[in-house]
Amino acid sequence: MLRVSPKHAEFGTVERALKIGDVEILALRDCVLPLRLDFQFPEAHADDFAPFRERYPGMLSEDRWLAPVRAFLIRTPRETVLFDSGLGALGSVASVFNVRGSLPDELRREGSPPEAIETVVLSHLHLDHAGGVMRARGAGAEPTFPRARHLLHPADLELARQWGKQYSETVLEVEARGLLDAAAADGLQLGRALSLLHTPGHTPGSMSVLVLSRGEGALLSADAIPNPMLATEPQWRFGSDSDPAQASATRIALMDRIESEGLVSVPTHMPEPFGGFVRVGGKRYWRGRT
Ligand SMILES: [Zn+2]
């Protein structure tokens, strides 16, 4: 049986705990990004958003998508894995959004301080997922997770090299200190219950984590399934996707798999951290667990 516990609701921004067999997944809130609708959904018209405003109250303002940014702490009986690092608080990163991430404080509250984390899986190189790997320290910066092996798909490391700038202060800096493992690939097993899936399209190296334990399962898909509107209209072009056609195909394949295998969907920016999909009038809709 799948259980969602509100036991952490009283602590800071820890939203929910989900139990999958022997594995516990904690949703940690890092920040909220007010993203421009016209940038993120460049081909949608203002009228297209109306039904979603009604169905998902609080998700959209007049011209913004208020996107929660989360990271997930996955605890198995043998290992603790952090999925994504939040936005961080480096000047160069925070200045892009004028927002700072609070993930390190949330980890401390949960008894898993950043200094103790041994594995960080980065779903992809975008700053709301990988910006938190370095933190400001005096005049410079130092790794937020100094003992951790950071896993990033090689295709996204390559992209970071091409893009430079902010990434040279985050993932490239972690790499320079010998803490980055870019050999992670599709099917890599992290302990008994966790495996990595290469789910490209949003970026060439986007990765998801599949959790399977005692007949239960969850899929942490990050930005392969970024928003409820793209669950219903998976062909809409999402402005942050590097390869829109591939991103759309990946999105549909993942949602099909979540449905057919009875997995819990664990995306990063949905209104709720855990949920699934329902069919209404021939269309698929995100339904969060509340
Ligand atoms: Zn994102």
PDB file of N, CA and C in Angstrom, residues 154-216:
ATOM      1  N   PRO A 154      26.731  12.776 -18.966  1.00  0.00           N
ATOM      2  CA  PRO A 154      27.816  13.405 -19.736  1.00  0.00           C
ATOM      3  C   PRO A 154      27.320  14.425 -20.769  1.00  0.00           C
ATOM      4  N   ALA A 155      26.132  14.191 -21.349  1.00  0.00           N
ATOM      5  CA  ALA A 155      25.639  15.132 -22.364  1.00  0.00           C
ATOM      6  C   ALA A 155      25.357  16.501 -21.744  1.00  0.00           C
ATOM      7  N   ASP A 156      24.927  16.513 -20.478  1.00  0.00           N
ATOM      8  CA  ASP A 156      24.682  17.799 -19.829  1.00  0.00           C
ATOM      9  C   ASP A 156      25.974  18.452 -19.345  1.00  0.00           C
ATOM     10  N   LEU A 157      26.980  17.644 -19.018  1.00  0.00           N
ATOM     11  CA  LEU A 157      28.282  18.222 -18.671  1.00  0.00           C
ATOM     12  C   LEU A 157      28.858  18.924 -19.895  1.00  0.00           C
ATOM     13  N   GLU A 158      28.693  18.292 -21.040  1.00  0.00           N
ATOM     14  CA  GLU A 158      29.158  18.885 -22.287  1.00  0.00           C
ATOM     15  C   GLU A 158      28.444  20.215 -22.549  1.00  0.00           C
ATOM     16  N   LEU A 159      27.138  20.228 -22.299  1.00  0.00           N
ATOM     17  CA  LEU A 159      26.356  21.455 -22.483  1.00  0.00           C
ATOM     18  C   LEU A 159      26.823  22.555 -21.520  1.00  0.00           C
ATOM     19  N   ALA A 160      27.124  22.160 -20.288  1.00  0.00           N
ATOM     20  CA  ALA A 160      27.628  23.132 -19.305  1.00  0.00           C
ATOM     21  C   ALA A 160      28.913  23.767 -19.814  1.00  0.00           C
ATOM     22  N   ARG A 161      29.767  22.956 -20.431  1.00  0.00           N
ATOM     23  CA  ARG A 161      31.030  23.492 -20.974  1.00  0.00           C
ATOM     24  C   ARG A 161      30.748  24.495 -22.087  1.00  0.00           C
ATOM     25  N   GLN A 162      29.759  24.169 -22.919  1.00  0.00           N
ATOM     26  CA  GLN A 162      29.416  25.092 -24.020  1.00  0.00           C
ATOM     27  C   GLN A 162      28.828  26.391 -23.484  1.00  0.00           C
ATOM     28  N   TRP A 163      27.958  26.279 -22.469  1.00  0.00           N
ATOM     29  CA  TRP A 163      27.257  27.466 -21.970  1.00  0.00           C
ATOM     30  C   TRP A 163      28.149  28.324 -21.064  1.00  0.00           C
ATOM     31  N   GLY A 164      29.048  27.680 -20.294  1.00  0.00           N
ATOM     32  CA  GLY A 164      29.953  28.425 -19.424  1.00  0.00           C
ATOM     33  C   GLY A 164      29.230  29.298 -18.422  1.00  0.00           C
ATOM     34  N   LYS A 165      29.685  30.498 -18.234  1.00  0.00           N
ATOM     35  CA  LYS A 165      29.113  31.505 -17.335  1.00  0.00           C
ATOM     36  C   LYS A 165      28.682  30.917 -15.997  1.00  0.00           C
ATOM     37  N   GLN A 166      27.361  30.931 -15.711  1.00  0.00           N
ATOM     38  CA  GLN A 166      26.896  30.461 -14.402  1.00  0.00           C
ATOM     39  C   GLN A 166      27.334  29.023 -14.123  1.00  0.00           C
ATOM     40  N   TYR A 167      27.421  28.216 -15.181  1.00  0.00           N
ATOM     41  CA  TYR A 167      27.722  26.796 -14.961  1.00  0.00           C
ATOM     42  C   TYR A 167      29.170  26.585 -14.576  1.00  0.00           C
ATOM     43  N   SER A 168      30.020  27.554 -14.953  1.00  0.00           N
ATOM     44  CA  SER A 168      31.417  27.414 -14.569  1.00  0.00           C
ATOM     45  C   SER A 168      31.566  27.633 -13.069  1.00  0.00           C
ATOM     46  N   GLU A 169      30.551  28.232 -12.439  1.00  0.00           N
ATOM     47  CA  GLU A 169      30.601  28.419 -10.984  1.00  0.00           C
ATOM     48  C   GLU A 169      29.901  27.295 -10.245  1.00  0.00           C
ATOM     49  N   THR A 170      29.180  26.448 -10.964  1.00  0.00           N
ATOM     50  CA  THR A 170      28.415  25.396 -10.289  1.00  0.00           C
ATOM     51  C   THR A 170      28.947  24.017 -10.690  1.00  0.00           C
ATOM     52  N   VAL A 171      28.347  23.383 -11.707  1.00  0.00           N
ATOM     53  CA  VAL A 171      28.767  22.001 -11.991  1.00  0.00           C
ATOM     54  C   VAL A 171      30.230  21.917 -12.445  1.00  0.00           C
ATOM     55  N   LEU A 172      30.715  22.920 -13.169  1.00  0.00           N
ATOM     56  CA  LEU A 172      32.104  22.840 -13.628  1.00  0.00           C
ATOM     57  C   LEU A 172      33.077  22.996 -12.458  1.00  0.00           C
ATOM     58  N   GLU A 173      32.662  23.768 -11.477  1.00  0.00           N
ATOM     59  CA  GLU A 173      33.500  23.939 -10.278  1.00  0.00           C
ATOM     60  C   GLU A 173      33.529  22.650  -9.452  1.00  0.00           C
ATOM     61  N   VAL A 174      32.376  21.984  -9.367  1.00  0.00           N
ATOM     62  CA  VAL A 174      32.319  20.688  -8.672  1.00  0.00           C
ATOM     63  C   VAL A 174      33.188  19.672  -9.407  1.00  0.00           C
ATOM     64  N   GLU A 175      33.139  19.716 -10.735  1.00  0.00           N
ATOM     65  CA  GLU A 175      33.972  18.807 -11.525  1.00  0.00           C
ATOM     66  C   GLU A 175      35.460  19.084 -11.273  1.00  0.00           C
ATOM     67  N   ALA A 176      35.817  20.372 -11.235  1.00  0.00           N
ATOM     68  CA  ALA A 176      37.224  20.743 -11.038  1.00  0.00           C
ATOM     69  C   ALA A 176      37.757  20.218  -9.705  1.00  0.00           C
ATOM     70  N   ARG A 177      36.854  20.021  -8.746  1.00  0.00           N
ATOM     71  CA  ARG A 177      37.288  19.520  -7.435  1.00  0.00           C
ATOM     72  C   ARG A 177      37.203  18.001  -7.334  1.00  0.00           C
ATOM     73  N   GLY A 178      36.948  17.360  -8.451  1.00  0.00           N
ATOM     74  CA  GLY A 178      36.942  15.895  -8.464  1.00  0.00           C
ATOM     75  C   GLY A 178      35.707  15.268  -7.843  1.00  0.00           C
ATOM     76  N   LEU A 179      34.630  16.055  -7.739  1.00  0.00           N
ATOM     77  CA  LEU A 179      33.426  15.535  -7.081  1.00  0.00           C
ATOM     78  C   LEU A 179      32.322  15.163  -8.065  1.00  0.00           C
ATOM     79  N   LEU A 180      32.599  15.309  -9.372  1.00  0.00           N
ATOM     80  CA  LEU A 180      31.559  15.044 -10.359  1.00  0.00           C
ATOM     81  C   LEU A 180      31.839  13.735 -11.090  1.00  0.00           C
ATOM     82  N   ASP A 181      30.793  12.909 -11.215  1.00  0.00           N
ATOM     83  CA  ASP A 181      30.904  11.657 -11.951  1.00  0.00           C
ATOM     84  C   ASP A 181      29.965  11.739 -13.139  1.00  0.00           C
ATOM     85  N   ALA A 182      30.534  11.987 -14.305  1.00  0.00           N
ATOM     86  CA  ALA A 182      29.701  12.148 -15.507  1.00  0.00           C
ATOM     87  C   ALA A 182      29.599  10.846 -16.294  1.00  0.00           C
ATOM     88  N   ALA A 183      29.940   9.741 -15.653  1.00  0.00           N
ATOM     89  CA  ALA A 183      29.813   8.447 -16.324  1.00  0.00           C
ATOM     90  C   ALA A 183      28.433   7.835 -16.097  1.00  0.00           C
ATOM     91  N   ALA A 184      27.633   8.518 -15.263  1.00  0.00           N
ATOM     92  CA  ALA A 184      26.299   7.994 -14.964  1.00  0.00           C
ATOM     93  C   ALA A 184      25.502   7.848 -16.249  1.00  0.00           C
ATOM     94  N   ALA A 185      24.862   6.740 -16.424  1.00  0.00           N
ATOM     95  CA  ALA A 185      24.147   6.518 -17.671  1.00  0.00           C
ATOM     96  C   ALA A 185      22.867   5.743 -17.408  1.00  0.00           C
ATOM     97  N   ASP A 186      22.104   5.603 -18.460  1.00  0.00           N
ATOM     98  CA  ASP A 186      20.833   4.905 -18.394  1.00  0.00           C
ATOM     99  C   ASP A 186      20.999   3.535 -17.747  1.00  0.00           C
ATOM    100  N   GLY A 187      20.178   3.248 -16.772  1.00  0.00           N
ATOM    101  CA  GLY A 187      20.199   1.930 -16.151  1.00  0.00           C
ATOM    102  C   GLY A 187      21.141   1.799 -14.970  1.00  0.00           C
ATOM    103  N   LEU A 188      21.936   2.840 -14.682  1.00  0.00           N
ATOM    104  CA  LEU A 188      22.863   2.747 -13.544  1.00  0.00           C
ATOM    105  C   LEU A 188      22.073   2.488 -12.263  1.00  0.00           C
ATOM    106  N   GLN A 189      22.501   1.476 -11.530  1.00  0.00           N
ATOM    107  CA  GLN A 189      21.808   1.087 -10.307  1.00  0.00           C
ATOM    108  C   GLN A 189      22.488   1.765  -9.122  1.00  0.00           C
ATOM    109  N   LEU A 190      21.686   2.431  -8.284  1.00  0.00           N
ATOM    110  CA  LEU A 190      22.224   3.040  -7.067  1.00  0.00           C
ATOM    111  C   LEU A 190      21.655   2.246  -5.905  1.00  0.00           C
ATOM    112  N   GLY A 191      22.351   1.233  -5.494  1.00  0.00           N
ATOM    113  CA  GLY A 191      21.776   0.370  -4.472  1.00  0.00           C
ATOM    114  C   GLY A 191      20.674  -0.477  -5.078  1.00  0.00           C
ATOM    115  N   ARG A 192      19.950  -1.177  -4.197  1.00  0.00           N
ATOM    116  CA  ARG A 192      19.002  -2.175  -4.669  1.00  0.00           C
ATOM    117  C   ARG A 192      17.722  -1.554  -5.236  1.00  0.00           C
ATOM    118  N   ALA A 193      17.299  -0.424  -4.689  1.00  0.00           N
ATOM    119  CA  ALA A 193      15.960   0.082  -5.005  1.00  0.00           C
ATOM    120  C   ALA A 193      15.940   1.217  -6.024  1.00  0.00           C
ATOM    121  N   LEU A 194      17.099   1.807  -6.321  1.00  0.00           N
ATOM    122  CA  LEU A 194      17.116   3.014  -7.151  1.00  0.00           C
ATOM    123  C   LEU A 194      17.898   2.778  -8.437  1.00  0.00           C
ATOM    124  N   SER A 195      17.353   3.291  -9.537  1.00  0.00           N
ATOM    125  CA  SER A 195      18.123   3.260 -10.786  1.00  0.00           C
ATOM    126  C   SER A 195      17.889   4.545 -11.575  1.00  0.00           C
ATOM    127  N   LEU A 196      18.875   4.889 -12.399  1.00  0.00           N
ATOM    128  CA  LEU A 196      18.798   6.106 -13.208  1.00  0.00           C
ATOM    129  C   LEU A 196      18.254   5.766 -14.589  1.00  0.00           C
ATOM    130  N   LEU A 197      17.421   6.662 -15.111  1.00  0.00           N
ATOM    131  CA  LEU A 197      16.907   6.517 -16.472  1.00  0.00           C
ATOM    132  C   LEU A 197      17.314   7.741 -17.267  1.00  0.00           C
ATOM    133  N   HIS A 198      17.830   7.528 -18.453  1.00  0.00           N
ATOM    134  CA  HIS A 198      18.130   8.652 -19.339  1.00  0.00           C
ATOM    135  C   HIS A 198      16.830   9.052 -20.024  1.00  0.00           C
ATOM    136  N   THR A 199      16.346  10.263 -19.740  1.00  0.00           N
ATOM    137  CA  THR A 199      15.047  10.721 -20.260  1.00  0.00           C
ATOM    138  C   THR A 199      15.244  12.063 -20.973  1.00  0.00           C
ATOM    139  N   PRO A 200      15.892  12.031 -22.156  1.00  0.00           N
ATOM    140  CA  PRO A 200      16.335  13.267 -22.813  1.00  0.00           C
ATOM    141  C   PRO A 200      15.215  14.051 -23.489  1.00  0.00           C
ATOM    142  N   GLY A 201      15.518  15.289 -23.796  1.00  0.00           N
ATOM    143  CA  GLY A 201      14.589  16.162 -24.513  1.00  0.00           C
ATOM    144  C   GLY A 201      14.536  17.532 -23.859  1.00  0.00           C
ATOM    145  N   HIS A 202      14.276  17.546 -22.558  1.00  0.00           N
ATOM    146  CA  HIS A 202      14.317  18.824 -21.831  1.00  0.00           C
ATOM    147  C   HIS A 202      15.732  19.386 -21.927  1.00  0.00           C
ATOM    148  N   THR A 203      16.706  18.515 -21.643  1.00  0.00           N
ATOM    149  CA  THR A 203      18.111  18.742 -22.014  1.00  0.00           C
ATOM    150  C   THR A 203      18.598  17.400 -22.565  1.00  0.00           C
ATOM    151  N   PRO A 204      19.736  17.398 -23.277  1.00  0.00           N
ATOM    152  CA  PRO A 204      20.186  16.120 -23.859  1.00  0.00           C
ATOM    153  C   PRO A 204      20.522  15.071 -22.803  1.00  0.00           C
ATOM    154  N   GLY A 205      20.902  15.515 -21.609  1.00  0.00           N
ATOM    155  CA  GLY A 205      21.308  14.555 -20.580  1.00  0.00           C
ATOM    156  C   GLY A 205      20.325  14.429 -19.429  1.00  0.00           C
ATOM    157  N   SER A 206      19.092  14.847 -19.614  1.00  0.00           N
ATOM    158  CA  SER A 206      18.127  14.778 -18.501  1.00  0.00           C
ATOM    159  C   SER A 206      17.983  13.351 -17.997  1.00  0.00           C
ATOM    160  N   MET A 207      17.945  13.226 -16.675  1.00  0.00           N
ATOM    161  CA  MET A 207      17.814  11.906 -16.053  1.00  0.00           C
ATOM    162  C   MET A 207      16.662  11.890 -15.051  1.00  0.00           C
ATOM    163  N   SER A 208      16.053  10.717 -14.929  1.00  0.00           N
ATOM    164  CA  SER A 208      15.021  10.484 -13.919  1.00  0.00           C
ATOM    165  C   SER A 208      15.517   9.391 -12.993  1.00  0.00           C
ATOM    166  N   VAL A 209      14.877   9.267 -11.831  1.00  0.00           N
ATOM    167  CA  VAL A 209      15.200   8.176 -10.913  1.00  0.00           C
ATOM    168  C   VAL A 209      13.967   7.302 -10.731  1.00  0.00           C
ATOM    169  N   LEU A 210      14.162   6.004 -10.909  1.00  0.00           N
ATOM    170  CA  LEU A 210      13.099   5.035 -10.691  1.00  0.00           C
ATOM    171  C   LEU A 210      13.334   4.365  -9.335  1.00  0.00           C
ATOM    172  N   VAL A 211      12.311   4.390  -8.496  1.00  0.00           N
ATOM    173  CA  VAL A 211      12.378   3.754  -7.176  1.00  0.00           C
ATOM    174  C   VAL A 211      11.463   2.532  -7.196  1.00  0.00           C
ATOM    175  N   LEU A 212      12.004   1.372  -6.909  1.00  0.00           N
ATOM    176  CA  LEU A 212      11.201   0.143  -6.846  1.00  0.00           C
ATOM    177  C   LEU A 212      11.542  -0.586  -5.555  1.00  0.00           C
ATOM    178  N   SER A 213      10.520  -0.859  -4.753  1.00  0.00           N
ATOM    179  CA  SER A 213      10.765  -1.570  -3.501  1.00  0.00           C
ATOM    180  C   SER A 213       9.511  -2.308  -3.071  1.00  0.00           C
ATOM    181  N   ARG A 214       9.651  -3.580  -2.843  1.00  0.00           N
ATOM    182  CA  ARG A 214       8.555  -4.419  -2.334  1.00  0.00           C
ATOM    183  C   ARG A 214       7.278  -4.265  -3.151  1.00  0.00           C
ATOM    184  N   GLY A 215       7.429  -4.275  -4.464  1.00  0.00           N
ATOM    185  CA  GLY A 215       6.265  -4.242  -5.334  1.00  0.00           C
ATOM    186  C   GLY A 215       5.657  -2.859  -5.534  1.00  0.00           C
ATOM    187  N   GLU A 216       6.247  -1.839  -4.919  1.00  0.00           N
ATOM    188  CA  GLU A 216       5.763  -0.478  -5.113  1.00  0.00           C
ATOM    189  C   GLU A 216       6.795   0.307  -5.908  1.00  0.00           C
TER     190      GLU A 216
END
